[in-house]
C-alpha cells in the first residue's frame, strides 16, 4: 500500500476528511521552506503538496507566481526541491508528498531520471498540469512505472466523456478544481462542490480532493463535509508573504504559516462531527 493509499484509508477509518497543504519549494528561501514543510504534519496537514519552482506557472495565480519568483531568485532548483523531500523523509516516513509543477523542468532533467530521482527522494505522487491524458506516455506512464501516483485535475467543465479519459491512468486521488481559472481565484458554492464530488465518485473509487478558492477554516470545513480532502495553497502562500521583510524571511515566517494550517486543520477535522 502506498503512502497516499494508507493515508486516505486511515482518514476513512477515522471518519473524517483530510487537509492537503501546498507550499513552494524554496519560498522565500530553501532553509525556511524546509523548516515549514517539516512543521506541516504537526500542524495538521495530512498530505503535503510541494511546488517545483518554475518561471512560467501558467495555472497559478498572483500569490503562487510571486512565490515561484522568490524561490527562483533565492536559488531554488529542481534538484534542491528533491533534496528538500529527501531531508523531510529522514524524520517522517508516513506523510505523503506530492510534487506539483510543469513539464518543462522535468523534460530538461530527463523524464526517466526525474521519476527515479523523485521516487528515491521519497515523493509519492505528481501533479503536472500541462501534460494532457492524450500524452500519457510522455510522463504519466513512466511515473506510474516508477511507483509514483499521477494525480489528475478535474474542472467544472470536464464532461462525462472527458472524465472517463482522464481517469484512465489517474492514481492517488482525484483533484477537483472547484472554480474555472487560476489558483486563488474565487470560491465555488457548497452545492456546486457537492454535485461535482458526487459526479466524480460515480466514475472512480479514488478519493476526491477539492481545491482552489479555499482560504478560511469555514470554507475548508464546508468542503470537508462532502470531499475526502480539502486543498489549500494560495492562502498559505499569502501568509508567508505577509511575514516577509524586504522579501526575506523573518522570525515569524514559519509560525505565521503554520498557525493558519492549524486553524484549517481544526475546521476540516470538525466538519463531520
PDB file of C-alpha atoms in Angstrom:
ATOM      1  CA  UNK A   1       0.000   0.000   0.000  1.00  0.00           C
ATOM      2  CA  UNK A   2       1.372   3.409  -0.983  1.00  0.00           C
ATOM      3  CA  UNK A   3       1.591   6.298   1.481  1.00  0.00           C
ATOM      4  CA  UNK A   4      -1.329   8.007  -0.257  1.00  0.00           C
ATOM      5  CA  UNK A   5      -3.467   4.863  -0.092  1.00  0.00           C
ATOM      6  CA  UNK A   6      -2.546   4.360   3.562  1.00  0.00           C
ATOM      7  CA  UNK A   7      -3.329   7.979   4.430  1.00  0.00           C
ATOM      8  CA  UNK A   8      -6.753   8.030   2.819  1.00  0.00           C
ATOM      9  CA  UNK A   9      -7.578   4.617   4.304  1.00  0.00           C
ATOM     10  CA  UNK A  10      -6.664   5.983   7.730  1.00  0.00           C
ATOM     11  CA  UNK A  11      -8.777   9.098   7.178  1.00  0.00           C
ATOM     12  CA  UNK A  12     -11.731   6.928   6.180  1.00  0.00           C
ATOM     13  CA  UNK A  13     -11.258   4.803   9.292  1.00  0.00           C
ATOM     14  CA  UNK A  14     -11.286   7.971  11.397  1.00  0.00           C
ATOM     15  CA  UNK A  15     -14.456   9.123   9.658  1.00  0.00           C
ATOM     16  CA  UNK A  16     -13.013  12.441   8.599  1.00  0.00           C
ATOM     17  CA  UNK A  17     -11.735  14.357   5.634  1.00  0.00           C
ATOM     18  CA  UNK A  18      -8.086  15.316   5.145  1.00  0.00           C
ATOM     19  CA  UNK A  19      -6.156  18.542   4.677  1.00  0.00           C
ATOM     20  CA  UNK A  20      -3.765  18.874   1.752  1.00  0.00           C
ATOM     21  CA  UNK A  21      -1.418  21.846   2.064  1.00  0.00           C
ATOM     22  CA  UNK A  22       0.595  23.436  -0.735  1.00  0.00           C
ATOM     23  CA  UNK A  23       3.869  25.322  -0.403  1.00  0.00           C
ATOM     24  CA  UNK A  24       6.506  26.256  -2.963  1.00  0.00           C
ATOM     25  CA  UNK A  25       9.969  24.744  -2.518  1.00  0.00           C
ATOM     26  CA  UNK A  26      12.474  27.481  -1.733  1.00  0.00           C
ATOM     27  CA  UNK A  27       9.961  30.174  -0.805  1.00  0.00           C
ATOM     28  CA  UNK A  28      11.243  32.524   0.490  1.00  0.00           C
ATOM     29  CA  UNK A  29      14.472  30.529   0.817  1.00  0.00           C
ATOM     30  CA  UNK A  30      15.265  26.833   0.999  1.00  0.00           C
ATOM     31  CA  UNK A  31      16.053  26.731   4.723  1.00  0.00           C
ATOM     32  CA  UNK A  32      12.779  28.411   5.661  1.00  0.00           C
ATOM     33  CA  UNK A  33      10.783  26.279   3.231  1.00  0.00           C
ATOM     34  CA  UNK A  34      12.347  23.116   4.652  1.00  0.00           C
ATOM     35  CA  UNK A  35      11.514  24.151   8.217  1.00  0.00           C
ATOM     36  CA  UNK A  36       7.939  24.908   7.146  1.00  0.00           C
ATOM     37  CA  UNK A  37       7.462  21.593   5.339  1.00  0.00           C
ATOM     38  CA  UNK A  38       8.774  19.707   8.362  1.00  0.00           C
ATOM     39  CA  UNK A  39       6.302  21.559  10.581  1.00  0.00           C
ATOM     40  CA  UNK A  40       3.220  20.917   8.428  1.00  0.00           C
ATOM     41  CA  UNK A  41       2.309  17.415   9.708  1.00  0.00           C
ATOM     42  CA  UNK A  42       2.401  18.571  13.313  1.00  0.00           C
ATOM     43  CA  UNK A  43       0.147  21.488  12.392  1.00  0.00           C
ATOM     44  CA  UNK A  44      -2.431  19.118  10.933  1.00  0.00           C
ATOM     45  CA  UNK A  45      -1.524  18.631   7.264  1.00  0.00           C
ATOM     46  CA  UNK A  46      -2.406  15.115   6.107  1.00  0.00           C
ATOM     47  CA  UNK A  47      -0.802  15.379   2.661  1.00  0.00           C
ATOM     48  CA  UNK A  48       1.862  17.853   1.565  1.00  0.00           C
ATOM     49  CA  UNK A  49       1.936  19.237  -1.944  1.00  0.00           C
ATOM     50  CA  UNK A  50       5.254  20.868  -2.845  1.00  0.00           C
ATOM     51  CA  UNK A  51       5.540  23.182  -5.817  1.00  0.00           C
ATOM     52  CA  UNK A  52       8.575  22.755  -8.046  1.00  0.00           C
ATOM     53  CA  UNK A  53       9.631  26.349  -8.855  1.00  0.00           C
ATOM     54  CA  UNK A  54       9.196  27.337 -12.496  1.00  0.00           C
ATOM     55  CA  UNK A  55       9.479  30.601 -14.422  1.00  0.00           C
ATOM     56  CA  UNK A  56       6.036  30.336 -16.048  1.00  0.00           C
ATOM     57  CA  UNK A  57       3.496  28.718 -13.680  1.00  0.00           C
ATOM     58  CA  UNK A  58       0.547  29.212 -16.013  1.00  0.00           C
ATOM     59  CA  UNK A  59      -2.132  27.588 -13.845  1.00  0.00           C
ATOM     60  CA  UNK A  60      -1.231  29.614 -10.776  1.00  0.00           C
ATOM     61  CA  UNK A  61      -2.483  32.969  -9.610  1.00  0.00           C
ATOM     62  CA  UNK A  62      -0.508  36.010  -8.412  1.00  0.00           C
ATOM     63  CA  UNK A  63       0.310  34.637  -4.934  1.00  0.00           C
ATOM     64  CA  UNK A  64       1.906  31.415  -6.142  1.00  0.00           C
ATOM     65  CA  UNK A  65       3.514  33.155  -9.110  1.00  0.00           C
ATOM     66  CA  UNK A  66       5.201  35.504  -6.647  1.00  0.00           C
ATOM     67  CA  UNK A  67       6.305  32.525  -4.544  1.00  0.00           C
ATOM     68  CA  UNK A  68       7.929  30.985  -7.616  1.00  0.00           C
ATOM     69  CA  UNK A  69       9.753  34.242  -8.343  1.00  0.00           C
ATOM     70  CA  UNK A  70      11.008  34.493  -4.753  1.00  0.00           C
ATOM     71  CA  UNK A  71      12.139  30.867  -4.753  1.00  0.00           C
ATOM     72  CA  UNK A  72      13.996  31.119  -8.055  1.00  0.00           C
ATOM     73  CA  UNK A  73      15.608  34.407  -7.011  1.00  0.00           C
ATOM     74  CA  UNK A  74      16.830  32.625  -3.888  1.00  0.00           C
ATOM     75  CA  UNK A  75      18.485  29.890  -5.911  1.00  0.00           C
ATOM     76  CA  UNK A  76      15.823  27.170  -5.815  1.00  0.00           C
ATOM     77  CA  UNK A  77      16.251  24.383  -8.357  1.00  0.00           C
ATOM     78  CA  UNK A  78      14.593  21.083  -9.154  1.00  0.00           C
ATOM     79  CA  UNK A  79      17.498  19.266  -7.517  1.00  0.00           C
ATOM     80  CA  UNK A  80      17.159  21.324  -4.351  1.00  0.00           C
ATOM     81  CA  UNK A  81      13.435  20.544  -4.326  1.00  0.00           C
ATOM     82  CA  UNK A  82      14.207  16.825  -4.414  1.00  0.00           C
ATOM     83  CA  UNK A  83      16.809  17.369  -1.689  1.00  0.00           C
ATOM     84  CA  UNK A  84      14.098  19.008   0.440  1.00  0.00           C
ATOM     85  CA  UNK A  85      11.914  15.917   0.050  1.00  0.00           C
ATOM     86  CA  UNK A  86      14.819  13.644   0.959  1.00  0.00           C
ATOM     87  CA  UNK A  87      15.576  15.761   4.029  1.00  0.00           C
ATOM     88  CA  UNK A  88      11.922  15.590   5.112  1.00  0.00           C
ATOM     89  CA  UNK A  89      11.904  11.806   4.783  1.00  0.00           C
ATOM     90  CA  UNK A  90      14.722  11.468   7.313  1.00  0.00           C
ATOM     91  CA  UNK A  91      12.255  12.335  10.081  1.00  0.00           C
ATOM     92  CA  UNK A  92       8.871  11.495   8.535  1.00  0.00           C
ATOM     93  CA  UNK A  93       8.249   8.293   6.601  1.00  0.00           C
ATOM     94  CA  UNK A  94       4.447   8.372   6.644  1.00  0.00           C
ATOM     95  CA  UNK A  95       3.151  11.754   5.435  1.00  0.00           C
ATOM     96  CA  UNK A  96       2.546  11.609   1.669  1.00  0.00           C
ATOM     97  CA  UNK A  97       4.329  14.149  -0.514  1.00  0.00           C
ATOM     98  CA  UNK A  98       3.049  15.181  -3.931  1.00  0.00           C
ATOM     99  CA  UNK A  99       5.251  17.215  -6.257  1.00  0.00           C
ATOM    100  CA  UNK A 100       3.346  19.778  -8.312  1.00  0.00           C
ATOM    101  CA  UNK A 101       4.703  21.607 -11.321  1.00  0.00           C
ATOM    102  CA  UNK A 102       5.138  21.850 -15.048  1.00  0.00           C
ATOM    103  CA  UNK A 103       6.667  19.591 -17.655  1.00  0.00           C
ATOM    104  CA  UNK A 104       9.483  21.832 -18.890  1.00  0.00           C
ATOM    105  CA  UNK A 105      11.909  21.342 -15.939  1.00  0.00           C
ATOM    106  CA  UNK A 106      11.126  17.623 -15.889  1.00  0.00           C
ATOM    107  CA  UNK A 107      11.791  17.311 -19.612  1.00  0.00           C
ATOM    108  CA  UNK A 108      15.052  19.235 -19.222  1.00  0.00           C
ATOM    109  CA  UNK A 109      16.225  16.887 -16.486  1.00  0.00           C
ATOM    110  CA  UNK A 110      15.072  13.820 -18.418  1.00  0.00           C
ATOM    111  CA  UNK A 111      11.811  12.049 -17.627  1.00  0.00           C
ATOM    112  CA  UNK A 112      13.330   8.702 -16.650  1.00  0.00           C
ATOM    113  CA  UNK A 113      15.924  10.354 -14.423  1.00  0.00           C
ATOM    114  CA  UNK A 114      13.350  12.627 -12.824  1.00  0.00           C
ATOM    115  CA  UNK A 115      10.830   9.935 -11.919  1.00  0.00           C
ATOM    116  CA  UNK A 116      13.578   7.718 -10.485  1.00  0.00           C
ATOM    117  CA  UNK A 117      15.087  10.585  -8.508  1.00  0.00           C
ATOM    118  CA  UNK A 118      11.688  11.733  -7.239  1.00  0.00           C
ATOM    119  CA  UNK A 119      10.803   8.240  -6.057  1.00  0.00           C
ATOM    120  CA  UNK A 120      14.212   7.719  -4.481  1.00  0.00           C
ATOM    121  CA  UNK A 121      13.908  11.050  -2.641  1.00  0.00           C
ATOM    122  CA  UNK A 122      10.606   9.946  -1.114  1.00  0.00           C
ATOM    123  CA  UNK A 123       7.918  11.561  -3.255  1.00  0.00           C
ATOM    124  CA  UNK A 124       4.632   9.689  -3.628  1.00  0.00           C
ATOM    125  CA  UNK A 125       2.849  11.409  -6.475  1.00  0.00           C
ATOM    126  CA  UNK A 126       2.952  14.034  -9.193  1.00  0.00           C
ATOM    127  CA  UNK A 127       0.633  16.783 -10.365  1.00  0.00           C
ATOM    128  CA  UNK A 128       1.882  18.139 -13.682  1.00  0.00           C
ATOM    129  CA  UNK A 129      -0.828  20.364 -15.060  1.00  0.00           C
ATOM    130  CA  UNK A 130       0.389  20.797 -18.641  1.00  0.00           C
ATOM    131  CA  UNK A 131       0.518  17.101 -19.593  1.00  0.00           C
ATOM    132  CA  UNK A 132      -2.847  16.023 -21.092  1.00  0.00           C
ATOM    133  CA  UNK A 133      -4.139  12.468 -20.894  1.00  0.00           C
ATOM    134  CA  UNK A 134      -3.546  12.047 -24.610  1.00  0.00           C
ATOM    135  CA  UNK A 135       0.197  12.290 -23.894  1.00  0.00           C
ATOM    136  CA  UNK A 136       0.330   9.815 -21.001  1.00  0.00           C
ATOM    137  CA  UNK A 137       3.317   8.021 -22.496  1.00  0.00           C
ATOM    138  CA  UNK A 138       5.414  11.195 -22.042  1.00  0.00           C
ATOM    139  CA  UNK A 139       5.350  11.307 -18.240  1.00  0.00           C
ATOM    140  CA  UNK A 140       2.299   9.674 -16.666  1.00  0.00           C
ATOM    141  CA  UNK A 141       3.135   6.092 -17.616  1.00  0.00           C
ATOM    142  CA  UNK A 142       6.861   6.372 -16.753  1.00  0.00           C
ATOM    143  CA  UNK A 143       5.872   7.889 -13.394  1.00  0.00           C
ATOM    144  CA  UNK A 144       3.454   5.061 -12.644  1.00  0.00           C
ATOM    145  CA  UNK A 145       6.085   2.517 -13.647  1.00  0.00           C
ATOM    146  CA  UNK A 146       8.472   4.132 -11.142  1.00  0.00           C
ATOM    147  CA  UNK A 147       5.879   3.833  -8.365  1.00  0.00           C
ATOM    148  CA  UNK A 148       4.592   7.419  -8.390  1.00  0.00           C
ATOM    149  CA  UNK A 149       0.872   8.158  -8.472  1.00  0.00           C
ATOM    150  CA  UNK A 150      -0.111  10.537 -11.256  1.00  0.00           C
ATOM    151  CA  UNK A 151      -2.835  12.842  -9.982  1.00  0.00           C
ATOM    152  CA  UNK A 152      -5.140  14.499 -12.488  1.00  0.00           C
ATOM    153  CA  UNK A 153      -7.144  17.699 -12.262  1.00  0.00           C
ATOM    154  CA  UNK A 154     -10.886  17.673 -12.928  1.00  0.00           C
ATOM    155  CA  UNK A 155     -12.627  21.004 -13.579  1.00  0.00           C
ATOM    156  CA  UNK A 156     -16.257  22.192 -13.682  1.00  0.00           C
ATOM    157  CA  UNK A 157     -16.107  21.949 -17.490  1.00  0.00           C
ATOM    158  CA  UNK A 158     -14.933  18.304 -17.587  1.00  0.00           C
ATOM    159  CA  UNK A 159     -17.795  16.398 -19.213  1.00  0.00           C
ATOM    160  CA  UNK A 160     -18.573  12.686 -18.757  1.00  0.00           C
ATOM    161  CA  UNK A 161     -16.595  11.571 -21.809  1.00  0.00           C
ATOM    162  CA  UNK A 162     -13.557  13.594 -20.826  1.00  0.00           C
ATOM    163  CA  UNK A 163     -13.811  12.388 -17.230  1.00  0.00           C
ATOM    164  CA  UNK A 164     -13.578   8.787 -18.401  1.00  0.00           C
ATOM    165  CA  UNK A 165     -10.469   9.599 -20.451  1.00  0.00           C
ATOM    166  CA  UNK A 166      -8.770  11.486 -17.637  1.00  0.00           C
ATOM    167  CA  UNK A 167      -9.459   8.743 -15.099  1.00  0.00           C
ATOM    168  CA  UNK A 168      -7.696   6.039 -17.155  1.00  0.00           C
ATOM    169  CA  UNK A 169      -4.255   6.361 -15.561  1.00  0.00           C
ATOM    170  CA  UNK A 170      -5.034   8.555 -12.559  1.00  0.00           C
ATOM    171  CA  UNK A 171      -3.774   7.370  -9.162  1.00  0.00           C
ATOM    172  CA  UNK A 172      -3.540   8.503  -5.548  1.00  0.00           C
ATOM    173  CA  UNK A 173      -6.542  10.798  -5.557  1.00  0.00           C
ATOM    174  CA  UNK A 174      -8.519  12.997  -7.917  1.00  0.00           C
ATOM    175  CA  UNK A 175      -8.016  16.747  -7.598  1.00  0.00           C
ATOM    176  CA  UNK A 176     -11.218  18.653  -8.325  1.00  0.00           C
ATOM    177  CA  UNK A 177     -10.563  22.281  -9.269  1.00  0.00           C
ATOM    178  CA  UNK A 178     -13.734  23.878  -7.916  1.00  0.00           C
ATOM    179  CA  UNK A 179     -13.565  27.082  -9.967  1.00  0.00           C
ATOM    180  CA  UNK A 180     -12.512  27.818 -13.522  1.00  0.00           C
ATOM    181  CA  UNK A 181      -9.316  29.823 -13.773  1.00  0.00           C
ATOM    182  CA  UNK A 182      -6.071  30.159 -11.877  1.00  0.00           C
ATOM    183  CA  UNK A 183      -5.265  29.326  -8.257  1.00  0.00           C
ATOM    184  CA  UNK A 184      -6.566  31.760  -5.668  1.00  0.00           C
ATOM    185  CA  UNK A 185      -9.404  32.986  -7.880  1.00  0.00           C
ATOM    186  CA  UNK A 186     -12.884  32.964  -6.341  1.00  0.00           C
ATOM    187  CA  UNK A 187     -14.742  30.232  -4.482  1.00  0.00           C
ATOM    188  CA  UNK A 188     -17.348  27.686  -5.558  1.00  0.00           C
ATOM    189  CA  UNK A 189     -20.710  27.315  -3.833  1.00  0.00           C
ATOM    190  CA  UNK A 190     -21.231  24.394  -1.457  1.00  0.00           C
ATOM    191  CA  UNK A 191     -23.958  22.973  -3.688  1.00  0.00           C
ATOM    192  CA  UNK A 192     -21.711  23.097  -6.741  1.00  0.00           C
ATOM    193  CA  UNK A 193     -18.922  21.256  -4.914  1.00  0.00           C
ATOM    194  CA  UNK A 194     -21.345  18.648  -3.562  1.00  0.00           C
ATOM    195  CA  UNK A 195     -22.743  17.953  -7.023  1.00  0.00           C
ATOM    196  CA  UNK A 196     -19.293  17.786  -8.610  1.00  0.00           C
ATOM    197  CA  UNK A 197     -17.876  15.414  -5.993  1.00  0.00           C
ATOM    198  CA  UNK A 198     -20.895  13.142  -6.401  1.00  0.00           C
ATOM    199  CA  UNK A 199     -20.428  13.082 -10.163  1.00  0.00           C
ATOM    200  CA  UNK A 200     -16.720  12.253  -9.897  1.00  0.00           C
ATOM    201  CA  UNK A 201     -17.315   9.499  -7.340  1.00  0.00           C
ATOM    202  CA  UNK A 202     -19.625   7.754  -9.798  1.00  0.00           C
ATOM    203  CA  UNK A 203     -16.656   7.499 -12.177  1.00  0.00           C
ATOM    204  CA  UNK A 204     -13.912   6.378  -9.773  1.00  0.00           C
ATOM    205  CA  UNK A 205     -13.192   4.726  -6.433  1.00  0.00           C
ATOM    206  CA  UNK A 206     -10.285   7.105  -5.814  1.00  0.00           C
ATOM    207  CA  UNK A 207     -10.542   9.733  -3.061  1.00  0.00           C
ATOM    208  CA  UNK A 208     -11.608  13.185  -4.253  1.00  0.00           C
ATOM    209  CA  UNK A 209      -9.775  16.278  -3.005  1.00  0.00           C
ATOM    210  CA  UNK A 210     -11.183  19.744  -3.686  1.00  0.00           C
ATOM    211  CA  UNK A 211      -9.064  22.856  -4.082  1.00  0.00           C
ATOM    212  CA  UNK A 212      -8.891  26.400  -5.499  1.00  0.00           C
ATOM    213  CA  UNK A 213     -10.556  29.197  -3.566  1.00  0.00           C
ATOM    214  CA  UNK A 214     -10.364  27.668  -0.064  1.00  0.00           C
ATOM    215  CA  UNK A 215      -8.998  30.368   2.202  1.00  0.00           C
ATOM    216  CA  UNK A 216     -10.618  30.026   5.634  1.00  0.00           C
ATOM    217  CA  UNK A 217     -11.287  27.254   8.173  1.00  0.00           C
ATOM    218  CA  UNK A 218     -15.004  27.679   7.478  1.00  0.00           C
ATOM    219  CA  UNK A 219     -14.538  27.140   3.737  1.00  0.00           C
ATOM    220  CA  UNK A 220     -12.270  24.149   4.405  1.00  0.00           C
ATOM    221  CA  UNK A 221     -14.889  22.668   6.737  1.00  0.00           C
ATOM    222  CA  UNK A 222     -17.632  23.085   4.142  1.00  0.00           C
ATOM    223  CA  UNK A 223     -15.561  21.205   1.558  1.00  0.00           C
ATOM    224  CA  UNK A 224     -14.573  18.540   4.096  1.00  0.00           C
ATOM    225  CA  UNK A 225     -18.227  17.658   4.640  1.00  0.00           C
ATOM    226  CA  UNK A 226     -18.520  16.292   1.104  1.00  0.00           C
ATOM    227  CA  UNK A 227     -14.971  15.617  -0.170  1.00  0.00           C
ATOM    228  CA  UNK A 228     -12.216  13.297   1.005  1.00  0.00           C
ATOM    229  CA  UNK A 229      -9.809  16.225   1.385  1.00  0.00           C
ATOM    230  CA  UNK A 230      -9.606  19.999   1.135  1.00  0.00           C
ATOM    231  CA  UNK A 231      -6.610  21.523  -0.635  1.00  0.00           C
ATOM    232  CA  UNK A 232      -5.249  24.911   0.449  1.00  0.00           C
ATOM    233  CA  UNK A 233      -2.356  26.674  -1.235  1.00  0.00           C
ATOM    234  CA  UNK A 234      -2.682  30.367  -2.051  1.00  0.00           C
ATOM    235  CA  UNK A 235      -3.881  31.306   1.440  1.00  0.00           C
ATOM    236  CA  UNK A 236      -0.807  29.672   2.996  1.00  0.00           C
ATOM    237  CA  UNK A 237       1.496  31.319   0.466  1.00  0.00           C
ATOM    238  CA  UNK A 238      -0.038  34.695   1.266  1.00  0.00           C
ATOM    239  CA  UNK A 239       0.561  34.094   4.984  1.00  0.00           C
ATOM    240  CA  UNK A 240       4.220  33.536   4.148  1.00  0.00           C
ATOM    241  CA  UNK A 241       4.334  36.692   2.065  1.00  0.00           C
ATOM    242  CA  UNK A 242       2.800  38.902   4.755  1.00  0.00           C
ATOM    243  CA  UNK A 243       5.524  37.879   7.216  1.00  0.00           C
ATOM    244  CA  UNK A 244       8.438  38.796   4.966  1.00  0.00           C
ATOM    245  CA  UNK A 245      10.574  41.898   5.273  1.00  0.00           C
ATOM    246  CA  UNK A 246      12.070  43.158   2.036  1.00  0.00           C
ATOM    247  CA  UNK A 247      11.248  39.779   0.547  1.00  0.00           C
ATOM    248  CA  UNK A 248      13.211  37.883   3.177  1.00  0.00           C
ATOM    249  CA  UNK A 249      12.079  35.529   5.929  1.00  0.00           C
ATOM    250  CA  UNK A 250      11.600  36.860   9.436  1.00  0.00           C
ATOM    251  CA  UNK A 251      11.497  35.111  12.794  1.00  0.00           C
ATOM    252  CA  UNK A 252       7.727  34.749  12.444  1.00  0.00           C
ATOM    253  CA  UNK A 253       7.513  33.444   8.869  1.00  0.00           C
ATOM    254  CA  UNK A 254       7.175  29.732   9.626  1.00  0.00           C
ATOM    255  CA  UNK A 255       4.857  30.162  12.617  1.00  0.00           C
ATOM    256  CA  UNK A 256       2.683  32.611  10.686  1.00  0.00           C
ATOM    257  CA  UNK A 257       2.006  29.950   8.061  1.00  0.00           C
ATOM    258  CA  UNK A 258       1.679  27.060  10.496  1.00  0.00           C
ATOM    259  CA  UNK A 259      -0.872  28.943  12.601  1.00  0.00           C
ATOM    260  CA  UNK A 260      -3.154  29.133   9.571  1.00  0.00           C
ATOM    261  CA  UNK A 261      -2.629  25.434   8.873  1.00  0.00           C
ATOM    262  CA  UNK A 262      -3.626  24.605  12.452  1.00  0.00           C
ATOM    263  CA  UNK A 263      -6.829  26.632  12.030  1.00  0.00           C
ATOM    264  CA  UNK A 264      -7.600  24.983   8.687  1.00  0.00           C
ATOM    265  CA  UNK A 265      -6.952  21.528  10.142  1.00  0.00           C
ATOM    266  CA  UNK A 266      -9.323  22.242  13.037  1.00  0.00           C
ATOM    267  CA  UNK A 267     -12.011  23.225  10.557  1.00  0.00           C
ATOM    268  CA  UNK A 268     -11.501  20.101   8.470  1.00  0.00           C
ATOM    269  CA  UNK A 269     -11.387  17.750  11.459  1.00  0.00           C
ATOM    270  CA  UNK A 270     -14.550  19.177  12.953  1.00  0.00           C
ATOM    271  CA  UNK A 271     -16.551  19.153   9.730  1.00  0.00           C
ATOM    272  CA  UNK A 272     -18.206  15.759  10.156  1.00  0.00           C
ATOM    273  CA  UNK A 273     -18.804  15.790  13.898  1.00  0.00           C
TER     274      UNK A 273
END
